[in-house]
Amino acid sequence: MYYQLRIRLALLTLLVFTTAASADDASLLDNAINGTTLAMVRVNSSRIELAPKLLELAQQDPSGALGELTRIATAPAQQVKDLLQGEQAYLAFDLPYGPRIQSRLLVSTNVPEAKLKSLAQLVWPHAIGQARRHAGWRVMSLGVSENAIAAPSIGTELIPAPTTPWESALEATQSFPVQVAVVNPEYVRETMAEIELELPAMFGGGSAATLVSGVQWLSLGFDPQSATIKLIIQTESVATAEAIKSHIPKLFRGLLKQAMLNESAAAMVMSVFGLIQPQVQGTQVILSLEDPQQADALLQLAAAAIVATAEPVAVSQTQNNLKQLVLAMFNYESAFKALPTYHQLEQSKGLSWRVHILPFIEHGDLYREFHLDEAWDSPHNIRLLDRMPKVFAPVIPIGSQETIKPHHTTYVAPLGPSTVFGQDKKISFQDVTDGTSNTIVFVELKPEHAIPWTSPEEYPLDPANPAAKLRGVKDRVSAAFMDGSVRGIRLDEPIQVWNALFSRNGGEVVKPR
């Protein structure tokens, strides 16, 4: 739950590069927050611009990390600007009593509903609610399904919340064009204080009491044009402020360890942290980077850190995609009592298993558009090739020279006499007699061997060189196993090990290095 919140906040910050304080904070807060609201991001589309220094560095090295990052950021930033046309937008996150985070996007009624929906799709592509009007605002719920869950109420219809902490948080960094405010709901503070929660190791360990009950609000300000940043943590006392200052290095080290970066990447990130030292001013802890020379150094370090961390991040996303595919396969097997194997799809005359699992990855509408009795490249089906879901898209690290043909995927099923896929009969879990944790079901090909995602080509195995076309990052292949795990298998494993891992019923006992 908390991870989803951080991901969404990070995504919005990447999409929206500038924002500004509103002259009507009171009206906004009356309509945007309630007693469960945890965070708010504020956006002013009239000032959405990429940092000049970032553009300059990108031009100096267009094929490098910052050049690639700038290209990635330019399109969504321009989209936000075009959709809002000078209006402001607000994204509020609630942490309700239930197990689900609720959020909503608020814009002026001057923004048409269609443009609000397009903006919502940039921020939260799935589970977008219906737009509605409330007290002069156009509001859209995010992260909930309007077909199954009623849209959350806002404002005074929910638990009332004091606006003073929010006003203080927004005022603290109002000189910055980007603002993120966080106020921990009172009921959360009380609950966590009662259960004496311990911080996990990745957050530095120890009691969470100081961080939970001692912090009144957080305010983050960022100026992309000067690459300056300021974080203010408002605490309840000077002693609490000093305690939080002392804990910040532990928190940073815990997060750094959790990221599992290599030595050079960790050194670069530590250098960035060295530029932003926490200071205590009364009851506030302040972390800031406002010196222009330091800002330039930060951008240079950021570019180096992007390169150093690009491969680990890409591997993590690849493995996450493969896990989603295995989960969809599990759900398919549960529904049809058989796996979506190569020849088993009785209605299909040449559509990949990727097409048949579409209903199990939230793309049932796309699945229903296919003509299942036609080949993947029939005049009708070929028109759907450009609708490839993101989960099938290969992950290319920023700065990499690898290229992928449009609408092609590298996620494939190995085909052979004893593999899970490629058989002439129905296959289920009971046919995997080598054990689900010992049987590979999906692998990733090298980019030059990518195939159209709807095509049934897959990966025919060569027993003499079973790993010949597999993509390795740091000499390891991301492989999905029948138990749902995804592991990195060394490319230089002996041939017999690879063949054994691809076999579902060979009776081999192997232990990859």
Short mmCIF file of C-alpha atoms in Angstrom, two decimals:
data_model
loop_
_atom_site.label_atom_id
_atom_site.label_comp_id
_atom_site.label_asym_id
_atom_site.label_seq_id
_atom_site.Cartn_x
_atom_site.Cartn_y
_atom_site.Cartn_z
CA MET A 1 0.00 0.00 0.00
CA TYR A 2 2.72 2.48 0.95
CA TYR A 3 4.80 1.41 -2.07
CA GLN A 4 1.92 2.23 -4.42
CA LEU A 5 1.64 5.68 -2.89
CA ARG A 6 5.35 6.41 -3.32
CA ILE A 7 5.28 5.17 -6.90
CA ARG A 8 2.36 7.39 -7.84
CA LEU A 9 3.89 10.44 -6.18
CA ALA A 10 7.17 9.82 -7.99
CA LEU A 11 5.37 9.40 -11.32
CA LEU A 12 3.48 12.66 -10.97
CA THR A 13 6.67 14.49 -10.01
CA LEU A 14 8.34 13.16 -13.17
CA LEU A 15 5.38 14.11 -15.34
CA VAL A 16 4.88 17.57 -13.90
CA PHE A 17 7.95 19.72 -13.66
CA THR A 18 6.53 22.88 -12.17
CA THR A 19 3.69 24.03 -9.95
CA ALA A 20 2.83 27.09 -7.89
CA ALA A 21 1.03 28.15 -4.73
CA SER A 22 -2.64 28.94 -5.08
CA ALA A 23 -4.14 32.23 -3.98
CA ASP A 24 -7.22 30.35 -2.82
CA ASP A 25 -5.74 27.74 -0.50
CA ALA A 26 -8.65 27.85 1.91
CA SER A 27 -11.19 27.04 -0.81
CA LEU A 28 -8.98 24.29 -2.17
CA LEU A 29 -8.39 22.66 1.20
CA ASP A 30 -12.07 22.75 2.06
CA ASN A 31 -12.75 20.66 -1.03
CA ALA A 32 -9.59 18.57 -1.37
CA ILE A 33 -8.81 17.14 2.06
CA ASN A 34 -10.51 15.15 4.79
CA GLY A 35 -9.46 13.37 7.95
CA THR A 36 -7.82 10.54 6.01
CA THR A 37 -5.85 12.65 3.51
CA LEU A 38 -2.15 11.88 3.63
CA ALA A 39 -0.54 13.77 0.74
CA MET A 40 -1.17 16.40 -1.89
CA VAL A 41 0.69 17.43 -5.06
CA ARG A 42 -0.04 20.78 -6.68
CA VAL A 43 0.46 21.56 -10.38
CA ASN A 44 0.40 24.79 -12.36
CA SER A 45 0.44 24.01 -16.06
CA SER A 46 1.36 27.57 -17.01
CA ARG A 47 4.88 26.95 -15.70
CA ILE A 48 5.61 23.45 -16.97
CA GLU A 49 9.09 23.67 -18.44
CA LEU A 50 12.10 21.40 -18.39
CA ALA A 51 15.13 22.68 -16.53
CA PRO A 52 17.40 24.74 -18.85
CA LYS A 53 20.46 23.19 -17.27
CA LEU A 54 19.05 19.73 -17.90
CA LEU A 55 18.37 20.61 -21.54
CA GLU A 56 21.89 21.96 -21.89
CA LEU A 57 23.46 18.80 -20.52
CA ALA A 58 21.17 16.68 -22.69
CA GLN A 59 22.29 18.57 -25.81
CA GLN A 60 25.93 18.02 -24.90
CA ASP A 61 25.39 14.26 -24.76
CA PRO A 62 22.16 13.45 -26.66
CA SER A 63 22.81 9.70 -26.63
CA GLY A 64 23.71 9.64 -22.93
CA ALA A 65 21.59 9.16 -19.82
CA LEU A 66 20.36 12.75 -19.48
CA GLY A 67 19.62 12.95 -23.18
CA GLU A 68 17.51 9.83 -22.95
CA LEU A 69 15.81 10.97 -19.74
CA THR A 70 15.00 14.35 -21.28
CA ARG A 71 13.37 12.69 -24.29
CA ILE A 72 11.32 10.47 -22.01
CA ALA A 73 10.18 13.45 -19.90
CA THR A 74 9.45 15.92 -22.69
CA ALA A 75 6.39 14.21 -24.15
CA PRO A 76 4.37 13.77 -20.91
CA ALA A 77 5.33 17.25 -19.72
CA GLN A 78 3.98 18.74 -22.94
CA GLN A 79 0.87 16.58 -22.66
CA VAL A 80 0.12 17.95 -19.21
CA LYS A 81 0.63 21.49 -20.47
CA ASP A 82 -1.68 20.95 -23.44
CA LEU A 83 -4.40 19.31 -21.36
CA LEU A 84 -4.56 21.89 -18.58
CA GLN A 85 -3.90 24.98 -20.73
CA GLY A 86 -2.72 27.18 -17.91
CA GLU A 87 -5.03 25.81 -15.21
CA GLN A 88 -3.88 24.23 -11.96
CA ALA A 89 -4.45 20.63 -10.95
CA TYR A 90 -4.29 18.97 -7.54
CA LEU A 91 -3.73 15.33 -6.67
CA ALA A 92 -4.80 14.27 -3.17
CA PHE A 93 -4.14 10.87 -1.58
CA ASP A 94 -6.25 9.44 1.23
CA LEU A 95 -5.26 6.65 3.60
CA PRO A 96 -8.75 5.47 4.65
CA TYR A 97 -9.74 2.92 7.25
CA GLY A 98 -10.08 0.26 4.56
CA PRO A 99 -7.20 -1.62 2.88
CA ARG A 100 -7.20 0.51 -0.26
CA ILE A 101 -5.57 3.87 -0.95
CA GLN A 102 -8.00 6.33 -2.48
CA SER A 103 -6.95 9.36 -4.47
CA ARG A 104 -8.54 12.05 -6.57
CA LEU A 105 -7.55 14.58 -9.16
CA LEU A 106 -9.04 18.05 -8.86
CA VAL A 107 -9.09 20.70 -11.58
CA SER A 108 -11.04 23.84 -12.30
CA THR A 109 -14.34 23.38 -14.10
CA ASN A 110 -12.68 25.34 -16.92
CA VAL A 111 -10.90 22.08 -17.81
CA PRO A 112 -13.19 19.88 -19.96
CA GLU A 113 -14.03 16.45 -18.60
CA ALA A 114 -12.35 14.71 -21.56
CA LYS A 115 -9.06 16.47 -20.83
CA LEU A 116 -9.33 15.63 -17.14
CA LYS A 117 -9.70 11.96 -18.07
CA SER A 118 -6.65 12.12 -20.32
CA LEU A 119 -4.66 13.70 -17.50
CA ALA A 120 -5.83 10.99 -15.10
CA GLN A 121 -4.63 8.32 -17.52
CA LEU A 122 -1.15 9.84 -17.43
CA VAL A 123 -1.06 9.76 -13.64
CA TRP A 124 -2.89 6.49 -12.92
CA PRO A 125 -3.52 4.44 -16.09
CA HIS A 126 -5.81 1.85 -14.47
CA ALA A 127 -9.02 2.12 -12.45
CA ILE A 128 -10.07 5.68 -13.31
CA GLY A 129 -13.40 6.78 -11.89
CA GLN A 130 -16.13 9.00 -13.25
CA ALA A 131 -15.65 12.77 -13.22
CA ARG A 132 -18.07 14.78 -11.10
CA ARG A 133 -18.49 18.37 -9.99
CA HIS A 134 -18.13 19.52 -6.41
CA ALA A 135 -18.12 23.14 -5.18
CA GLY A 136 -16.58 24.62 -8.32
CA TRP A 137 -14.11 21.79 -8.90
CA ARG A 138 -14.13 18.94 -11.37
CA VAL A 139 -13.10 15.80 -9.45
CA MET A 140 -12.03 12.35 -10.67
CA SER A 141 -11.34 9.37 -8.43
CA LEU A 142 -8.20 7.34 -9.14
CA GLY A 143 -7.19 3.85 -8.11
CA VAL A 144 -10.76 2.61 -7.71
CA SER A 145 -13.13 0.84 -10.06
CA GLU A 146 -16.33 2.80 -10.48
CA ASN A 147 -18.06 -0.43 -11.56
CA ALA A 148 -17.46 -2.04 -8.18
CA ILE A 149 -16.69 0.72 -5.69
CA ALA A 150 -18.57 3.92 -5.14
CA ALA A 151 -16.52 7.07 -5.66
CA PRO A 152 -15.14 8.37 -2.37
CA SER A 153 -16.81 11.43 -0.98
CA ILE A 154 -14.74 14.54 -0.39
CA GLY A 155 -14.68 17.58 1.83
CA THR A 156 -17.05 17.80 4.75
CA GLU A 157 -18.86 14.60 3.76
CA LEU A 158 -15.95 12.61 5.20
CA ILE A 159 -14.08 12.82 8.46
CA PRO A 160 -13.33 16.52 9.06
CA ALA A 161 -9.67 17.54 9.08
CA PRO A 162 -7.92 20.61 10.48
CA THR A 163 -6.63 22.73 7.60
CA THR A 164 -3.91 24.50 9.60
CA PRO A 165 -1.18 21.83 9.10
CA TRP A 166 -1.89 21.76 5.37
CA GLU A 167 -1.79 25.53 5.13
CA SER A 168 1.52 25.60 7.00
CA ALA A 169 3.01 22.86 4.84
CA LEU A 170 2.02 24.56 1.59
CA GLU A 171 3.22 27.94 2.83
CA ALA A 172 6.62 26.59 3.92
CA THR A 173 7.82 25.93 0.36
CA GLN A 174 5.56 28.29 -1.56
CA SER A 175 8.53 29.99 -3.25
CA PHE A 176 9.28 26.74 -5.09
CA PRO A 177 7.44 25.93 -8.31
CA VAL A 178 6.93 22.27 -7.31
CA GLN A 179 5.29 21.36 -4.02
CA VAL A 180 4.40 18.10 -2.30
CA ALA A 181 2.76 18.30 1.14
CA VAL A 182 2.32 15.36 3.53
CA VAL A 183 0.27 15.42 6.74
CA ASN A 184 -0.15 12.17 8.65
CA PRO A 185 -3.85 11.66 9.51
CA GLU A 186 -4.52 11.91 13.24
CA TYR A 187 -6.10 8.47 13.47
CA VAL A 188 -3.00 6.92 11.88
CA ARG A 189 -0.73 8.66 14.40
CA GLU A 190 -2.86 7.47 17.31
CA THR A 191 -3.09 3.89 16.02
CA MET A 192 0.63 3.55 15.36
CA ALA A 193 1.46 5.04 18.74
CA GLU A 194 -0.73 2.45 20.44
CA ILE A 195 0.83 -0.55 18.69
CA GLU A 196 4.42 0.67 19.24
CA LEU A 197 5.38 -0.02 15.66
CA GLU A 198 9.00 -0.85 14.81
CA LEU A 199 10.58 0.52 11.65
CA PRO A 200 11.74 -2.13 9.15
CA ALA A 201 15.46 -2.40 8.48
CA MET A 202 15.10 -0.64 5.12
CA PHE A 203 13.91 2.47 7.02
CA GLY A 204 16.77 2.37 9.50
CA GLY A 205 15.15 0.18 12.17
CA GLY A 206 14.22 1.17 15.70
CA SER A 207 11.00 2.57 17.10
CA ALA A 208 8.67 4.37 14.72
CA ALA A 209 7.21 6.52 17.52
CA THR A 210 9.32 9.59 16.77
CA LEU A 211 8.68 9.52 13.05
CA VAL A 212 4.98 8.73 13.38
CA SER A 213 3.81 10.87 16.26
CA GLY A 214 6.59 13.45 16.35
CA VAL A 215 6.22 14.69 12.78
CA GLN A 216 3.40 17.13 12.14
CA TRP A 217 3.91 17.66 8.41
CA LEU A 218 6.39 17.46 5.54
CA SER A 219 6.79 19.98 2.76
CA LEU A 220 8.93 19.40 -0.33
CA GLY A 221 9.79 22.20 -2.72
CA PHE A 222 11.61 21.83 -6.01
CA ASP A 223 12.74 24.33 -8.63
CA PRO A 224 13.62 22.56 -11.90
CA GLN A 225 15.09 25.64 -13.53
CA SER A 226 17.80 25.99 -10.91
CA ALA A 227 17.81 22.30 -9.84
CA THR A 228 17.33 23.37 -6.22
CA ILE A 229 15.35 21.41 -3.66
CA LYS A 230 14.21 21.86 -0.08
CA LEU A 231 12.53 19.48 2.33
CA ILE A 232 11.10 20.79 5.59
CA ILE A 233 10.01 18.41 8.35
CA GLN A 234 7.91 20.08 11.03
CA THR A 235 8.19 18.29 14.37
CA GLU A 236 6.53 18.72 17.74
CA SER A 237 9.68 19.77 19.61
CA VAL A 238 13.36 20.62 19.31
CA ALA A 239 14.24 17.24 20.85
CA THR A 240 12.15 15.45 18.22
CA ALA A 241 13.81 17.46 15.47
CA GLU A 242 17.26 16.44 16.73
CA ALA A 243 16.18 12.79 16.95
CA ILE A 244 14.91 12.83 13.37
CA LYS A 245 18.09 14.51 12.16
CA SER A 246 20.12 11.73 13.77
CA HIS A 247 17.92 9.06 12.19
CA ILE A 248 18.10 10.38 8.61
CA PRO A 249 21.55 8.85 7.84
CA LYS A 250 20.27 5.47 9.12
CA LEU A 251 17.18 5.81 6.96
CA PHE A 252 19.27 6.62 3.91
CA ARG A 253 21.67 3.72 4.49
CA GLY A 254 18.75 1.32 4.93
CA LEU A 255 17.15 2.40 1.67
CA LEU A 256 20.49 2.26 -0.10
CA LYS A 257 21.09 -1.29 1.13
CA GLN A 258 17.60 -2.33 0.06
CA ALA A 259 18.27 -0.99 -3.45
CA MET A 260 21.15 -3.50 -3.80
CA LEU A 261 23.21 -1.17 -6.00
CA ASN A 262 26.67 -2.06 -7.18
CA GLU A 263 29.66 -0.36 -5.56
CA SER A 264 30.02 2.46 -8.08
CA ALA A 265 26.30 3.28 -8.09
CA ALA A 266 26.18 3.30 -4.29
CA ALA A 267 29.18 5.66 -4.19
CA MET A 268 27.45 8.08 -6.55
CA VAL A 269 24.23 8.07 -4.56
CA MET A 270 26.21 8.65 -1.37
CA SER A 271 27.85 11.64 -3.06
CA VAL A 272 24.42 13.07 -3.80
CA PHE A 273 23.39 12.59 -0.18
CA GLY A 274 26.59 14.32 0.90
CA LEU A 275 25.41 17.48 -0.87
CA ILE A 276 22.16 17.54 1.13
CA GLN A 277 22.95 17.59 4.84
CA PRO A 278 20.07 17.80 7.38
CA GLN A 279 19.99 20.86 9.62
CA VAL A 280 17.80 21.67 12.64
CA GLN A 281 16.18 25.10 12.87
CA GLY A 282 14.00 25.25 15.98
CA THR A 283 11.40 22.50 15.64
CA GLN A 284 12.10 21.95 11.96
CA VAL A 285 14.51 19.62 10.19
CA ILE A 286 15.61 21.07 6.86
CA LEU A 287 17.37 19.35 3.99
CA SER A 288 18.20 21.72 1.17
CA LEU A 289 20.29 22.04 -1.92
CA GLU A 290 20.08 25.66 -3.02
CA ASP A 291 23.64 26.58 -4.02
CA PRO A 292 23.93 26.85 -7.86
CA GLN A 293 27.32 25.11 -7.92
CA GLN A 294 25.98 22.29 -5.80
CA ALA A 295 22.97 22.09 -8.09
CA ASP A 296 25.22 21.65 -11.13
CA ALA A 297 27.14 18.95 -9.30
CA LEU A 298 23.85 17.25 -8.42
CA LEU A 299 22.81 17.13 -12.08
CA GLN A 300 26.14 15.65 -13.09
CA LEU A 301 25.95 13.07 -10.33
CA ALA A 302 22.35 12.32 -11.26
CA ALA A 303 23.42 11.59 -14.83
CA ALA A 304 26.14 9.23 -13.61
CA ALA A 305 23.77 7.60 -11.11
CA ILE A 306 21.18 7.04 -13.83
CA VAL A 307 23.71 5.15 -15.92
CA ALA A 308 24.96 3.17 -12.93
CA THR A 309 21.49 2.16 -11.78
CA ALA A 310 19.85 1.74 -15.18
CA GLU A 311 20.62 -1.95 -15.56
CA PRO A 312 19.49 -3.02 -12.04
CA VAL A 313 16.27 -1.02 -12.47
CA ALA A 314 15.65 -2.58 -15.89
CA VAL A 315 16.24 -6.09 -14.52
CA SER A 316 13.83 -5.43 -11.66
CA GLN A 317 11.12 -4.23 -14.05
CA THR A 318 11.73 -7.17 -16.39
CA GLN A 319 11.35 -9.63 -13.55
CA ASN A 320 8.19 -7.88 -12.42
CA ASN A 321 6.74 -8.20 -15.94
CA LEU A 322 7.58 -11.90 -16.01
CA LYS A 323 5.93 -12.41 -12.62
CA GLN A 324 2.75 -10.80 -13.92
CA LEU A 325 2.77 -13.14 -16.91
CA VAL A 326 3.19 -16.22 -14.71
CA LEU A 327 0.35 -15.03 -12.46
CA ALA A 328 -1.88 -14.55 -15.49
CA MET A 329 -0.97 -18.07 -16.61
CA PHE A 330 -1.94 -19.40 -13.17
CA ASN A 331 -5.31 -17.67 -13.41
CA TYR A 332 -5.82 -19.04 -16.92
CA GLU A 333 -5.13 -22.57 -15.66
CA SER A 334 -7.57 -22.07 -12.81
CA ALA A 335 -10.30 -20.97 -15.24
CA PHE A 336 -9.74 -23.57 -17.99
CA LYS A 337 -8.09 -26.44 -16.07
CA ALA A 338 -5.16 -26.33 -18.49
CA LEU A 339 -2.24 -24.04 -19.23
CA PRO A 340 -2.36 -21.74 -22.29
CA THR A 341 0.20 -23.91 -24.09
CA TYR A 342 1.26 -23.62 -27.68
CA HIS A 343 -0.97 -26.24 -29.43
CA GLN A 344 -3.59 -26.60 -26.72
CA LEU A 345 -5.55 -23.46 -27.66
CA GLU A 346 -8.30 -25.27 -29.49
CA GLN A 347 -9.96 -22.21 -31.02
CA SER A 348 -6.72 -20.55 -32.08
CA LYS A 349 -5.11 -21.00 -35.48
CA GLY A 350 -2.00 -19.05 -34.76
CA LEU A 351 -2.39 -16.58 -31.91
CA SER A 352 0.18 -16.54 -29.13
CA TRP A 353 -0.54 -17.46 -25.52
CA ARG A 354 0.03 -13.75 -24.87
CA VAL A 355 -3.27 -13.01 -26.62
CA HIS A 356 -5.13 -15.68 -24.65
CA ILE A 357 -4.05 -14.38 -21.25
CA LEU A 358 -5.26 -10.85 -22.03
CA PRO A 359 -8.41 -11.23 -19.87
CA PHE A 360 -6.15 -12.09 -16.93
CA ILE A 361 -4.00 -8.93 -17.24
CA GLU A 362 -6.96 -6.53 -17.33
CA HIS A 363 -7.21 -6.43 -21.13
CA GLY A 364 -10.38 -8.41 -21.68
CA ASP A 365 -11.78 -5.78 -24.06
CA LEU A 366 -8.74 -6.12 -26.33
CA TYR A 367 -9.03 -9.92 -26.23
CA ARG A 368 -12.63 -9.77 -27.44
CA GLU A 369 -11.53 -7.77 -30.49
CA PHE A 370 -9.37 -10.62 -31.82
CA HIS A 371 -10.73 -13.12 -34.30
CA LEU A 372 -9.59 -16.28 -32.55
CA ASP A 373 -10.19 -18.46 -35.60
CA GLU A 374 -7.76 -16.42 -37.70
CA ALA A 375 -3.98 -16.24 -37.83
CA TRP A 376 -2.12 -13.59 -35.88
CA ASP A 377 -1.32 -11.70 -39.11
CA SER A 378 -4.74 -11.97 -40.74
CA PRO A 379 -6.08 -8.66 -42.15
CA HIS A 380 -8.18 -8.18 -39.02
CA ASN A 381 -5.81 -9.36 -36.29
CA ILE A 382 -2.77 -7.55 -37.65
CA ARG A 383 -4.54 -4.25 -37.02
CA LEU A 384 -4.42 -5.01 -33.28
CA LEU A 385 -0.64 -5.45 -33.23
CA ASP A 386 -0.05 -1.84 -32.16
CA ARG A 387 -2.24 -2.34 -29.07
CA MET A 388 0.43 -4.31 -27.21
CA PRO A 389 -0.05 -4.10 -23.41
CA LYS A 390 2.87 -2.59 -21.53
CA VAL A 391 3.57 -5.82 -19.62
CA PHE A 392 4.87 -7.38 -22.88
CA ALA A 393 7.17 -4.44 -23.67
CA PRO A 394 10.89 -5.18 -23.17
CA VAL A 395 12.64 -2.92 -20.67
CA ILE A 396 15.61 -1.11 -22.22
CA PRO A 397 17.93 0.60 -19.70
CA ILE A 398 18.36 4.35 -20.07
CA GLY A 399 21.51 5.02 -22.09
CA SER A 400 21.51 1.56 -23.68
CA GLN A 401 22.10 1.24 -27.42
CA GLU A 402 19.69 -1.68 -27.67
CA THR A 403 16.68 -1.23 -29.94
CA ILE A 404 13.39 -3.12 -30.24
CA LYS A 405 11.09 -3.15 -33.25
CA PRO A 406 7.68 -1.56 -32.53
CA HIS A 407 5.08 -3.92 -31.05
CA HIS A 408 7.64 -6.69 -30.56
CA THR A 409 8.32 -8.56 -27.33
CA THR A 410 11.25 -10.50 -25.94
CA TYR A 411 9.18 -12.46 -23.40
CA VAL A 412 8.72 -15.93 -24.84
CA ALA A 413 8.01 -19.54 -23.93
CA PRO A 414 10.70 -22.15 -24.68
CA LEU A 415 9.50 -24.91 -27.03
CA GLY A 416 10.90 -28.43 -26.97
CA PRO A 417 9.95 -32.10 -26.48
CA SER A 418 9.73 -31.78 -22.70
CA THR A 419 8.92 -28.09 -22.18
CA VAL A 420 5.67 -26.77 -20.72
CA PHE A 421 4.71 -25.12 -24.01
CA GLY A 422 4.82 -26.70 -27.46
CA GLN A 423 2.96 -29.93 -26.70
CA ASP A 424 0.17 -31.59 -28.68
CA LYS A 425 -1.96 -32.21 -25.60
CA LYS A 426 -3.40 -30.21 -22.75
CA ILE A 427 -0.84 -29.45 -20.07
CA SER A 428 -1.60 -28.66 -16.43
CA PHE A 429 0.46 -28.39 -13.27
CA GLN A 430 0.23 -32.12 -12.66
CA ASP A 431 2.29 -32.66 -15.82
CA VAL A 432 5.22 -30.74 -14.33
CA THR A 433 6.73 -33.70 -12.52
CA ASP A 434 10.20 -32.16 -12.13
CA GLY A 435 8.69 -29.67 -9.69
CA THR A 436 7.41 -26.18 -10.38
CA SER A 437 10.48 -24.57 -8.79
CA ASN A 438 12.75 -26.48 -11.18
CA THR A 439 10.93 -25.78 -14.46
CA ILE A 440 11.33 -22.62 -16.55
CA VAL A 441 8.19 -21.43 -18.32
CA PHE A 442 9.19 -17.99 -19.71
CA VAL A 443 12.52 -16.42 -20.68
CA GLU A 444 13.70 -13.24 -22.39
CA LEU A 445 15.28 -13.15 -25.83
CA LYS A 446 17.99 -10.81 -27.03
CA PRO A 447 16.43 -7.69 -28.63
CA GLU A 448 17.49 -8.74 -32.13
CA HIS A 449 15.39 -11.89 -31.76
CA ALA A 450 12.23 -10.12 -30.57
CA ILE A 451 8.96 -11.30 -32.13
CA PRO A 452 5.56 -9.63 -32.76
CA TRP A 453 3.69 -9.99 -29.50
CA THR A 454 0.68 -11.76 -31.05
CA SER A 455 2.82 -14.18 -33.05
CA PRO A 456 3.18 -17.84 -31.95
CA GLU A 457 6.88 -18.00 -32.93
CA GLU A 458 8.23 -18.34 -29.34
CA TYR A 459 11.70 -19.89 -28.68
CA PRO A 460 12.39 -23.30 -30.23
CA LEU A 461 15.18 -24.87 -28.20
CA ASP A 462 18.45 -26.05 -29.63
CA PRO A 463 19.56 -28.77 -27.17
CA ALA A 464 23.16 -28.23 -28.24
CA ASN A 465 23.00 -24.53 -27.29
CA PRO A 466 19.79 -23.89 -25.31
CA ALA A 467 20.77 -20.38 -24.14
CA ALA A 468 21.99 -19.15 -27.52
CA LYS A 469 19.40 -16.41 -28.08
CA LEU A 470 18.70 -15.46 -24.46
CA ARG A 471 19.24 -11.93 -23.21
CA GLY A 472 21.72 -11.61 -20.38
CA VAL A 473 22.27 -8.61 -18.16
CA LYS A 474 25.52 -8.91 -16.24
CA ASP A 475 25.66 -12.42 -17.71
CA ARG A 476 22.38 -13.49 -16.12
CA VAL A 477 19.10 -14.33 -17.80
CA SER A 478 15.81 -13.44 -16.13
CA ALA A 479 13.80 -16.67 -16.15
CA ALA A 480 10.27 -17.27 -14.85
CA PHE A 481 9.63 -20.61 -13.16
CA MET A 482 6.41 -22.56 -12.80
CA ASP A 483 6.21 -21.76 -9.09
CA GLY A 484 5.86 -18.06 -9.88
CA SER A 485 9.42 -17.09 -8.98
CA VAL A 486 11.71 -15.17 -11.33
CA ARG A 487 15.44 -15.78 -10.99
CA GLY A 488 18.62 -14.74 -12.70
CA ILE A 489 20.28 -17.80 -14.28
CA ARG A 490 23.88 -17.56 -15.39
CA LEU A 491 24.36 -17.64 -19.15
CA ASP A 492 27.43 -19.83 -18.75
CA GLU A 493 25.58 -22.60 -16.91
CA PRO A 494 26.45 -25.99 -18.48
CA ILE A 495 24.25 -27.11 -21.36
CA GLN A 496 22.82 -29.97 -19.32
CA VAL A 497 21.70 -27.56 -16.61
CA TRP A 498 19.82 -25.36 -19.08
CA ASN A 499 18.18 -28.35 -20.74
CA ALA A 500 17.15 -29.72 -17.35
CA LEU A 501 15.62 -26.40 -16.31
CA PHE A 502 13.63 -26.22 -19.54
CA SER A 503 12.34 -29.78 -19.07
CA ARG A 504 9.13 -30.36 -17.09
CA ASN A 505 9.41 -34.13 -16.73
CA GLY A 506 13.01 -35.24 -17.28
CA GLY A 507 13.67 -36.27 -13.71
CA GLU A 508 16.92 -34.29 -13.54
CA VAL A 509 18.21 -32.83 -10.29
CA VAL A 510 20.11 -29.58 -10.89
CA LYS A 511 21.24 -26.66 -8.78
CA PRO A 512 22.08 -23.56 -10.85
CA ARG A 513 24.92 -21.44 -9.52
#
